[in-house]
Coordinates of C-alpha atoms in Angstrom, one line a residue:
X191 CA -0.1 0.1 0.4
X192 CA 1.5 3.6 -0.8
X193 CA 2.1 5.3 1.9
X194 CA 1.8 8.6 0.5
X195 CA -1.8 7.8 -0.7
X196 CA -2.8 7.0 3.1
X197 CA -0.8 9.7 4.9
X198 CA -1.9 12.6 2.7
X199 CA -3.9 15.2 4.3
X200 CA -4.8 17.4 1.3
X201 CA -9.0 16.5 1.3
X202 CA -9.8 18.2 4.3
X203 CA -7.0 16.9 6.8
X204 CA -8.0 13.4 5.2
X205 CA -6.4 11.4 2.2
X206 CA -7.1 13.0 -1.3
X207 CA -8.8 9.3 -2.4
X208 CA -11.5 10.0 0.3
X209 CA -12.7 13.1 -2.0
X210 CA -12.8 10.6 -5.1
X211 CA -15.0 8.0 -3.1
X212 CA -16.8 10.8 -1.3
X213 CA -17.8 12.1 -5.0
X214 CA -18.6 8.3 -6.6
X215 CA -20.7 7.2 -3.6
X216 CA -22.6 10.8 -3.4
X217 CA -23.5 10.2 -6.9
X218 CA -24.6 6.6 -6.4
X219 CA -26.9 7.8 -3.4
X220 CA -28.3 10.4 -5.9
X221 CA -29.5 7.7 -8.2
X222 CA -30.2 5.3 -5.3
X223 CA -32.5 7.7 -2.9
X224 CA -33.7 9.7 -5.8
X225 CA -35.4 6.3 -7.2
X226 CA -36.7 5.0 -3.9
X227 CA -39.2 7.4 -2.5
X228 CA -40.8 7.2 -5.9
X229 CA -41.3 3.5 -5.7
X230 CA -44.4 3.2 -3.6
X231 CA -46.1 6.1 -4.6
X232 CA -45.4 5.1 -8.5
X233 CA -46.8 1.2 -7.8
X234 CA -49.5 2.5 -5.4
X235 CA -50.7 4.9 -8.1
X236 CA -53.9 4.3 -10.2
X237 CA -53.2 3.1 -13.5
X238 CA -54.9 6.2 -15.3
X239 CA -52.5 8.0 -13.1
X240 CA -49.4 6.0 -14.5
X241 CA -49.1 3.6 -11.9
X242 CA -49.4 0.2 -11.6
X243 CA -52.5 0.3 -9.3
X244 CA -51.0 -2.1 -6.5
X245 CA -52.4 -2.4 -3.0
X246 CA -50.6 -0.5 -0.3
X247 CA -49.2 -3.3 1.4
X248 CA -47.8 -5.0 -1.8
X249 CA -46.1 -2.2 -3.2
X250 CA -44.6 -1.3 0.3
X251 CA -43.5 -4.8 0.4
X252 CA -42.0 -4.9 -2.7
X253 CA -40.0 -1.5 -1.7
X254 CA -39.0 -3.3 1.1
X255 CA -37.8 -6.4 -0.9
X256 CA -36.3 -4.4 -3.0
X257 CA -33.9 -2.4 -0.6
X258 CA -33.4 -5.6 1.4
X259 CA -32.1 -7.2 -1.7
X260 CA -30.0 -4.3 -2.7
X261 CA -28.2 -4.7 0.6
X262 CA -28.3 -8.2 1.0
X263 CA -26.5 -8.5 -2.2
X264 CA -23.3 -6.4 -0.5
X265 CA -23.0 -10.3 0.8
X266 CA -21.9 -11.9 -2.3
X267 CA -20.4 -8.9 -3.8
X268 CA -18.3 -8.8 -1.0
X269 CA -17.1 -12.2 -1.5
X270 CA -16.7 -11.9 -5.2
X271 CA -14.5 -8.8 -4.9
X272 CA -12.3 -10.4 -1.7
X273 CA -11.7 -13.7 -3.5
X274 CA -11.9 -12.9 -7.3
X275 CA -12.4 -9.4 -8.7
X276 CA -10.7 -7.0 -6.2
X277 CA -12.1 -4.2 -4.8
X278 CA -12.1 -1.8 -7.3
X279 CA -13.2 -3.6 -10.1
X280 CA -16.1 -4.6 -8.2
X281 CA -17.1 -0.9 -8.1
X282 CA -16.6 -0.1 -11.5
X283 CA -18.6 -3.1 -12.7
X284 CA -21.2 -2.3 -9.9
X285 CA -21.6 1.3 -11.3
X286 CA -22.0 -0.2 -14.8
X287 CA -24.9 -2.2 -13.9
X288 CA -26.6 0.7 -11.6
X289 CA -26.4 2.7 -14.7
X290 CA -28.1 0.1 -16.8
X291 CA -30.6 -0.5 -14.3
X292 CA -31.4 3.0 -14.1
X293 CA -31.5 2.9 -17.8
X294 CA -34.2 0.1 -18.2
X295 CA -36.4 1.7 -15.4
X296 CA -36.0 5.2 -17.5
X297 CA -37.3 3.6 -20.5
X298 CA -40.0 1.0 -19.5
X299 CA -42.6 4.0 -19.3
X300 CA -42.7 4.1 -23.6
X301 CA -42.3 -0.1 -23.8
X302 CA -46.2 -0.6 -23.0
X303 CA -48.3 -1.5 -20.0
X304 CA -46.9 -5.2 -19.8
X305 CA -43.6 -4.8 -21.2
X306 CA -42.8 -1.7 -19.3
X307 CA -43.5 -3.7 -16.0
X308 CA -40.4 -6.4 -17.2
X309 CA -38.6 -3.7 -17.9
X310 CA -39.3 -1.6 -14.5
X311 CA -38.6 -4.7 -12.2
X312 CA -35.5 -5.9 -14.8
X313 CA -34.0 -2.4 -13.8
X314 CA -34.6 -2.9 -10.3
X315 CA -32.7 -5.8 -10.5
X316 CA -29.9 -5.1 -11.8
X317 CA -29.3 -1.8 -9.4
X318 CA -29.4 -4.9 -6.6
X319 CA -26.7 -6.6 -8.4
X320 CA -24.9 -3.2 -9.3
X321 CA -25.0 -2.0 -5.8
X322 CA -24.1 -5.1 -4.2
X323 CA -20.7 -5.1 -6.2
X324 CA -20.0 -1.6 -5.1
X325 CA -21.7 -0.5 -2.0
X326 CA -19.6 -2.6 0.5
X327 CA -16.3 -2.3 -1.5
X328 CA -16.7 1.4 -1.8
X329 CA -16.7 1.5 1.9
X330 CA -14.1 -1.1 2.3
X331 CA -11.6 1.3 0.4
X332 CA -12.5 3.9 2.9
X333 CA -11.3 1.6 5.6
X334 CA -7.9 0.9 3.8
X335 CA -7.2 4.8 3.8
X336 CA -6.5 4.7 7.2
X337 CA -4.1 1.4 8.5
X338 CA -3.3 3.6 11.6
X339 CA -6.9 3.3 12.8
X340 CA -8.1 5.7 15.7
X341 CA -10.6 8.6 15.6
X342 CA -8.9 10.0 12.3
X343 CA -10.8 6.9 10.5
X344 CA -14.1 7.4 12.2
X345 CA -13.9 11.1 11.2
X346 CA -13.4 10.4 7.6
X347 CA -16.0 7.6 7.7
X348 CA -18.5 10.4 9.0
X349 CA -17.0 13.0 6.4
X350 CA -17.9 9.8 3.7
X351 CA -21.6 9.7 5.3
X352 CA -21.9 13.3 4.4
X353 CA -21.2 12.5 0.9
X354 CA -23.8 9.7 0.9
X355 CA -26.5 12.0 2.2
X356 CA -25.3 15.2 -0.3
X357 CA -26.6 12.7 -2.8
X358 CA -29.4 11.8 -1.5
X359 CA -30.5 15.2 -0.4
X360 CA -30.4 16.7 -4.1
X361 CA -31.3 13.5 -5.5
X362 CA -34.7 13.4 -3.5
X363 CA -35.3 17.2 -4.4
X364 CA -35.0 16.5 -8.1
X365 CA -36.5 13.1 -8.6
X366 CA -39.0 13.8 -6.5
X367 CA -40.4 17.0 -8.2
X368 CA -40.3 15.4 -11.5
X369 CA -41.7 12.2 -10.5
X370 CA -44.8 13.8 -9.1
X371 CA -45.2 17.0 -10.9
X372 CA -44.1 15.9 -14.3
X373 CA -43.8 12.3 -14.8
X374 CA -42.5 9.2 -12.9
X375 CA -40.3 8.1 -15.4
X376 CA -38.7 11.6 -15.8
X377 CA -37.9 11.4 -12.4
X378 CA -36.7 7.7 -12.8
X379 CA -34.3 8.9 -15.8
X380 CA -32.9 11.8 -13.7
X381 CA -31.5 9.2 -11.3
X382 CA -29.9 7.2 -13.9
X383 CA -28.0 10.4 -15.1
X384 CA -26.4 10.9 -11.6
X385 CA -25.3 7.1 -11.4
X386 CA -23.8 7.8 -14.5
X387 CA -21.8 10.6 -13.7
X388 CA -20.4 8.8 -10.5
X389 CA -19.2 6.0 -12.6
X390 CA -17.3 8.1 -15.2
X391 CA -15.8 10.2 -12.5
X392 CA -14.5 6.6 -10.5
X393 CA -13.4 5.4 -13.9
X394 CA -11.4 8.4 -15.0
X395 CA -9.7 9.4 -11.5
X396 CA -9.3 6.3 -9.4
X397 CA -5.9 5.4 -10.4
X398 CA -4.6 8.6 -9.7
X399 CA -6.3 9.3 -6.5
X400 CA -6.3 5.6 -4.8
X401 CA -2.8 4.5 -6.1
X402 CA -2.5 0.3 -5.5
X403 CA -5.4 0.4 -2.8
X404 CA -8.1 -2.1 -3.9
X405 CA -6.2 -3.1 -7.4
X406 CA -5.5 -6.5 -5.9
X407 CA -6.9 -9.7 -3.4
X408 CA -5.2 -11.3 -1.0
X409 CA -4.0 -14.2 -2.9
X410 CA -2.7 -17.4 -1.4
X411 CA 0.7 -18.4 -1.6
X412 CA 0.0 -21.5 -4.1
X413 CA -1.0 -20.3 -7.5
X414 CA -2.7 -23.5 -8.3
X415 CA -4.9 -23.1 -4.6
X416 CA -5.3 -19.5 -6.0
X417 CA -6.6 -20.3 -9.4
X418 CA -9.1 -23.1 -8.0
X419 CA -10.7 -20.8 -5.6
X420 CA -10.8 -18.2 -8.1
X421 CA -12.8 -20.8 -10.4
X422 CA -14.7 -21.4 -7.8
X423 CA -16.1 -18.0 -7.0
X424 CA -16.4 -17.2 -11.0
X425 CA -18.5 -20.6 -11.3
X426 CA -20.7 -19.8 -8.6
X427 CA -21.2 -16.3 -9.7
X428 CA -22.3 -17.4 -13.0
X429 CA -24.3 -20.0 -11.9
X430 CA -26.2 -17.9 -9.3
X431 CA -26.7 -15.1 -12.5
X432 CA -28.3 -17.8 -14.4
X433 CA -31.0 -19.1 -11.5
X434 CA -31.6 -15.4 -11.5
X435 CA -32.4 -14.9 -14.6
X436 CA -34.5 -17.8 -15.2
X437 CA -36.8 -16.9 -12.1
X438 CA -37.0 -13.7 -13.6
X439 CA -38.2 -14.7 -17.2
X440 CA -40.6 -17.4 -15.7
X441 CA -42.0 -14.4 -13.4
X442 CA -42.3 -12.0 -16.4
X443 CA -43.9 -14.4 -18.6
X444 CA -46.7 -15.1 -15.8
X445 CA -45.6 -18.7 -15.6
X446 CA -44.5 -18.1 -11.7
X447 CA -46.6 -16.3 -9.6
X448 CA -45.0 -14.1 -6.8
X449 CA -46.8 -12.6 -3.6
X450 CA -44.3 -9.9 -2.4
X451 CA -45.7 -10.4 1.5
X452 CA -45.2 -14.0 1.6
X453 CA -41.9 -13.8 -0.4
X454 CA -41.1 -11.1 2.7
X455 CA -42.3 -12.9 5.3
X456 CA -40.0 -15.9 4.2
X457 CA -36.9 -14.0 3.2
X458 CA -36.7 -12.2 7.1
X459 CA -36.0 -15.5 8.4
X460 CA -33.6 -16.8 5.6
X461 CA -31.4 -13.4 5.7
X462 CA -31.4 -14.1 9.6
X463 CA -30.5 -17.6 9.1
X464 CA -27.5 -16.5 6.4
X465 CA -26.1 -14.2 9.2
X466 CA -25.7 -17.2 11.5
X467 CA -25.0 -19.4 9.4
X468 CA -21.9 -17.0 7.9
X469 CA -20.8 -16.4 11.4
X470 CA -21.2 -20.3 12.5
X471 CA -18.6 -21.2 9.5
X472 CA -16.0 -18.2 10.1
X473 CA -16.1 -19.3 13.4
X474 CA -16.0 -23.2 12.8
X475 CA -13.6 -23.1 9.9
X476 CA -12.5 -19.9 9.4
X477 CA -9.2 -20.5 10.7
X478 CA -9.8 -17.4 13.2
X479 CA -7.5 -16.9 15.9
X480 CA -9.0 -16.4 19.5
X481 CA -8.4 -12.6 19.2
X482 CA -10.0 -12.4 15.9
X483 CA -13.4 -14.7 17.4
X484 CA -13.8 -12.2 20.1
X485 CA -14.1 -9.5 17.3
X486 CA -16.4 -11.3 15.0
X487 CA -18.4 -12.2 17.9
X488 CA -18.8 -8.2 18.4
X489 CA -19.4 -7.7 15.0
X490 CA -22.2 -10.1 15.4
X491 CA -23.8 -8.2 18.4
X492 CA -23.8 -5.2 16.6
X493 CA -25.1 -6.8 13.7
X494 CA -28.5 -7.5 14.9
X495 CA -28.9 -4.1 17.2
X496 CA -28.4 -2.2 13.7
X497 CA -30.8 -4.5 12.0
X498 CA -33.4 -3.1 15.0
X499 CA -32.5 0.1 14.1
X500 CA -32.8 -0.4 10.3
X501 CA -36.0 -2.0 10.8
X502 CA -37.5 1.4 12.4
X503 CA -35.3 3.9 10.2
X504 CA -35.9 2.3 6.7
X505 CA -39.6 3.1 7.3
X506 CA -39.0 6.6 5.7
X507 CA -39.8 5.3 1.8
X508 CA -42.9 3.4 3.1
X509 CA -44.9 4.4 6.4
X510 CA -43.4 7.7 6.9
X511 CA -43.7 8.5 2.9
X512 CA -47.5 7.5 2.9
X513 CA -48.4 9.5 6.1
X514 CA -46.5 12.6 4.2
X515 CA -48.4 11.7 1.8
X516 CA -52.2 11.3 3.3
X517 CA -51.9 12.9 6.5
X518 CA -49.5 16.3 6.3
X519 CA -50.6 19.5 6.0
X520 CA -48.0 20.1 2.6
X521 CA -49.2 23.5 1.8
X522 CA -46.6 26.1 2.0
X523 CA -47.5 29.8 0.7
X524 CA -50.0 28.2 -1.8
X525 CA -47.3 25.7 -3.2
X526 CA -47.8 22.4 -2.4
X527 CA -44.5 20.5 -1.5
X528 CA -44.0 17.2 -3.2
X529 CA -44.7 14.4 -0.6
X530 CA -41.0 13.1 -1.6
X531 CA -39.5 16.3 -0.5
X532 CA -39.9 15.1 3.4
X533 CA -37.8 12.2 2.5
X534 CA -34.6 14.9 2.0
X535 CA -35.2 16.1 5.4
X536 CA -32.7 13.6 6.9
X537 CA -30.0 13.7 4.5
X538 CA -30.1 17.8 5.1
X539 CA -29.6 17.0 8.9
X540 CA -27.2 14.6 7.9
X541 CA -25.1 17.0 6.1
X542 CA -25.5 19.8 8.7
X543 CA -24.4 17.4 11.6
X544 CA -22.1 14.9 10.2
X545 CA -19.0 17.5 10.7
X546 CA -20.2 18.4 14.2
X547 CA -19.8 14.3 15.3
X548 CA -16.8 14.1 13.1
X549 CA -15.6 16.7 15.4
X550 CA -17.3 16.0 18.5
X551 CA -15.3 12.2 18.3
X552 CA -11.9 13.5 17.6
X553 CA -12.8 16.2 20.8
X554 CA -13.8 13.1 23.0
X555 CA -11.3 11.1 22.2
X556 CA -8.3 13.6 23.0
X557 CA -9.7 14.3 26.5
X558 CA -10.0 10.3 27.1
X559 CA -13.8 10.4 26.9
X560 CA -14.3 8.2 24.2
X561 CA -17.6 6.6 24.1
X562 CA -17.3 2.6 22.9
X563 CA -19.2 1.6 19.4
X564 CA -21.6 -0.3 21.7
X565 CA -22.7 2.9 23.6
X566 CA -22.9 5.0 20.2
X567 CA -25.2 2.4 19.0
X568 CA -27.3 2.4 22.4
X569 CA -27.6 5.9 21.7
X570 CA -28.4 5.9 18.2
X571 CA -31.6 3.4 19.1
X572 CA -32.6 5.6 22.1
X573 CA -32.6 8.9 19.6
X574 CA -34.7 7.1 16.9
X575 CA -36.9 5.9 19.6
X576 CA -37.9 9.3 20.4
X577 CA -38.1 10.3 16.7
X578 CA -41.1 7.4 16.6
X579 CA -42.7 8.1 19.8
X580 CA -43.2 11.7 18.2
X581 CA -45.1 10.1 15.4
X582 CA -47.2 7.8 17.8
X583 CA -48.7 11.5 18.8
X584 CA -48.7 13.0 15.3
X585 CA -51.1 9.6 14.1
X586 CA -53.2 10.1 17.0
X587 CA -54.2 13.4 16.1
X588 CA -54.9 12.1 12.8
X589 CA -57.0 9.3 14.4
X590 CA -58.9 12.1 16.4
X591 CA -59.7 14.0 13.7
X592 CA -61.0 10.9 11.6
X593 CA -58.5 11.1 9.4
X594 CA -59.8 14.5 7.8
X595 CA -57.3 17.2 9.8
X596 CA -53.7 17.3 8.1
X597 CA -51.1 17.4 10.6
X598 CA -48.4 20.0 10.6
X599 CA -45.1 18.9 9.0
X600 CA -43.2 20.0 12.1
X601 CA -44.0 16.1 13.3
X602 CA -42.3 14.7 10.7
X603 CA -39.4 17.2 10.3
X604 CA -38.5 16.8 14.4
X605 CA -38.8 13.1 14.1
X606 CA -36.4 12.5 11.3
X607 CA -34.4 15.2 13.3
X608 CA -34.2 12.7 16.0
X609 CA -33.7 9.6 13.7
X610 CA -31.0 11.7 11.9
X611 CA -29.2 12.0 15.1
X612 CA -29.3 8.4 16.1
X613 CA -28.3 7.3 12.5
X614 CA -25.4 9.8 13.0
X615 CA -24.7 7.8 16.4
X616 CA -24.9 4.1 15.0
X617 CA -24.2 4.1 10.9
X618 CA -20.7 5.9 10.2
X619 CA -19.4 4.1 13.7
X620 CA -20.9 0.8 12.2
X621 CA -18.9 0.7 9.2
X622 CA -15.7 1.9 10.8
X623 CA -16.2 -0.9 13.6
X624 CA -16.5 -3.3 10.7
X625 CA -13.1 -2.4 9.1
X626 CA -11.7 -2.2 12.3
X627 CA -12.7 -5.7 13.8
X628 CA -13.1 -7.6 11.0
X629 CA -10.3 -9.9 10.4
X630 CA -8.2 -8.6 7.4
X631 CA -8.9 -11.8 5.0
X632 CA -12.7 -11.3 5.5
X633 CA -13.2 -7.4 5.8
X634 CA -15.2 -7.4 2.3
X635 CA -17.1 -10.3 3.4
X636 CA -18.0 -8.6 7.3
X637 CA -18.9 -5.2 5.3
X638 CA -21.3 -7.3 3.4
X639 CA -22.6 -8.6 7.0
X640 CA -23.3 -4.9 8.1
X641 CA -25.1 -4.7 5.2
X642 CA -27.0 -7.3 5.7
X643 CA -28.0 -6.1 8.8
X644 CA -29.7 -3.2 6.9
X645 CA -31.1 -5.7 4.6
X646 CA -32.9 -7.5 7.4
X647 CA -34.5 -3.9 8.2
X648 CA -35.3 -2.7 4.8
X649 CA -37.2 -5.9 4.9
X650 CA -39.3 -5.6 7.9
X651 CA -39.7 -2.0 7.8
X652 CA -41.2 -2.8 3.9
X653 CA -43.4 -5.5 5.6
X654 CA -45.3 -3.0 8.2
X655 CA -44.9 0.0 6.5
X656 CA -47.8 -0.4 4.0
X657 CA -50.0 -0.6 7.2
X658 CA -50.5 3.7 6.5
X659 CA -53.7 3.9 4.9
X660 CA -56.6 6.6 5.5
X661 CA -59.3 3.7 5.3
X662 CA -57.7 1.9 8.3
X663 CA -56.4 5.0 10.7
X664 CA -56.1 2.7 13.8
X665 CA -53.4 1.1 12.1
X666 CA -50.9 4.0 12.0
X667 CA -50.2 5.1 15.4
X668 CA -50.2 0.8 16.4
X669 CA -47.3 1.0 13.6
X670 CA -45.4 3.8 15.2
X671 CA -45.9 2.7 18.8
X672 CA -44.7 -0.8 18.1
X673 CA -41.5 0.7 16.6
X674 CA -41.1 3.0 19.7
X675 CA -41.0 0.3 22.0
X676 CA -39.1 -2.0 20.0
X677 CA -36.3 0.5 19.8
X678 CA -36.6 1.4 23.6
X679 CA -36.3 -2.1 25.0
X680 CA -33.0 -2.3 22.5
X681 CA -31.4 0.6 23.8
X682 CA -32.2 -1.1 27.7
X683 CA -30.6 -4.4 26.5
X684 CA -27.4 -3.2 24.5
X685 CA -26.7 -0.9 27.5
X686 CA -26.3 -3.7 29.6
X687 CA -23.7 -5.6 27.2
X688 CA -21.7 -2.7 27.2
X689 CA -18.5 -3.6 29.5
X690 CA -18.5 -7.4 28.2
X691 CA -18.2 -5.8 24.6
X692 CA -15.8 -3.5 25.6
X693 CA -13.7 -6.0 27.2
X694 CA -13.7 -8.4 24.3
X695 CA -12.7 -5.2 22.2
X696 CA -9.7 -4.9 24.0
X697 CA -6.6 -3.3 21.8
X698 CA -8.7 -2.2 18.6
X699 CA -8.3 1.1 17.3

């Protein structure tokens, strides 16, 4: 690894390679978050309004399955990068697939109703595959920029996280306005243009700004063993893609009927099972040292509580999006605010508070009062719980008014503020913890495990999010109160585990 690349401080005190990763991830998130809030509204919209006319619970479940699959794909994406492609090639191929996916969704509106649906869902599949290759591996490269570890790496991830949310903020404003006010497919197309810009920037500047970081994989000393390993990964990947293609063709032709809610319920158990099986495998057969086993156990604990957090937080494009659309007063001096614009509030708060939290962690570390990772996680869960408790009050006002009273937008805005503060305590710290705790030869896969937690959370959020419905008002307070209770209980449990976890993390910097 080039020392000049990692010791450079020309990007706000950080390596200039962070600037490239910041930009690439910013455009990728522009495309992802620009598309996501439109999905539930588009699929639930009536056919005459240009949508698919799906039931809300179906549309929400599809959004949950899509988002869960995006993060689930990070696990094989990390494995493929670790064992075959290398981090940089995986990122580049992923960006190409995502761009192609947005192109397919963008043109779906011109292909007729039945064929258009096939193009639409093909686009979602391509985005899932591409994000699986890009998302965990670009985060792993951020970690590689800081081989010394410590609070500087946490600060670097906080800055990187600000790039994510800059893209999300702008993307949701642009695509939300175009999608709701011009045409759904104009919004979808704008999201694809953002990803294309990210692809071009990474392709042009990665070699110059990242040096050798991420170009190669950890190889076995025996070339024959290495060749067999790469062949195994390559063949497994091709077989998996062939099976996926077959399922897609059967579903598109109507031969295979798919129930989104049933699939989502089954996936919940499958995803948790994947996590348990992965950790059982590396503990039994991964060749880990005693210290690596302790660190991997901590990763498993953080995985569980991260999944709970994301199950609440990722209700933004489902339950909270529907609440903004149906029950929120969106009139501002005669201008009707697009419902999707409320999704950008979280990103705006991230942009504002990310530098504050980055500086806070460094300031605390210098004074020897640094919070441990599980303590920050517990704080994040508690803050998100407060945000959802506020939504219980707002939902009760809607029920009391019989659904005819629109509540102030400040309920959503303040709720998003608390959720954002919780996210800043948990998400960038979780990313950093994965790179610090993971055994070197499993770093890409452990980053995939981190995103698997988000996958589980997105899936659960999608399954519950469709129950915000003007025709069933009593369901809305129950959704929000159940979420708040789960977050507060999880906070208490994790706080009770802080001391033993801290001992298991001894000597981690």
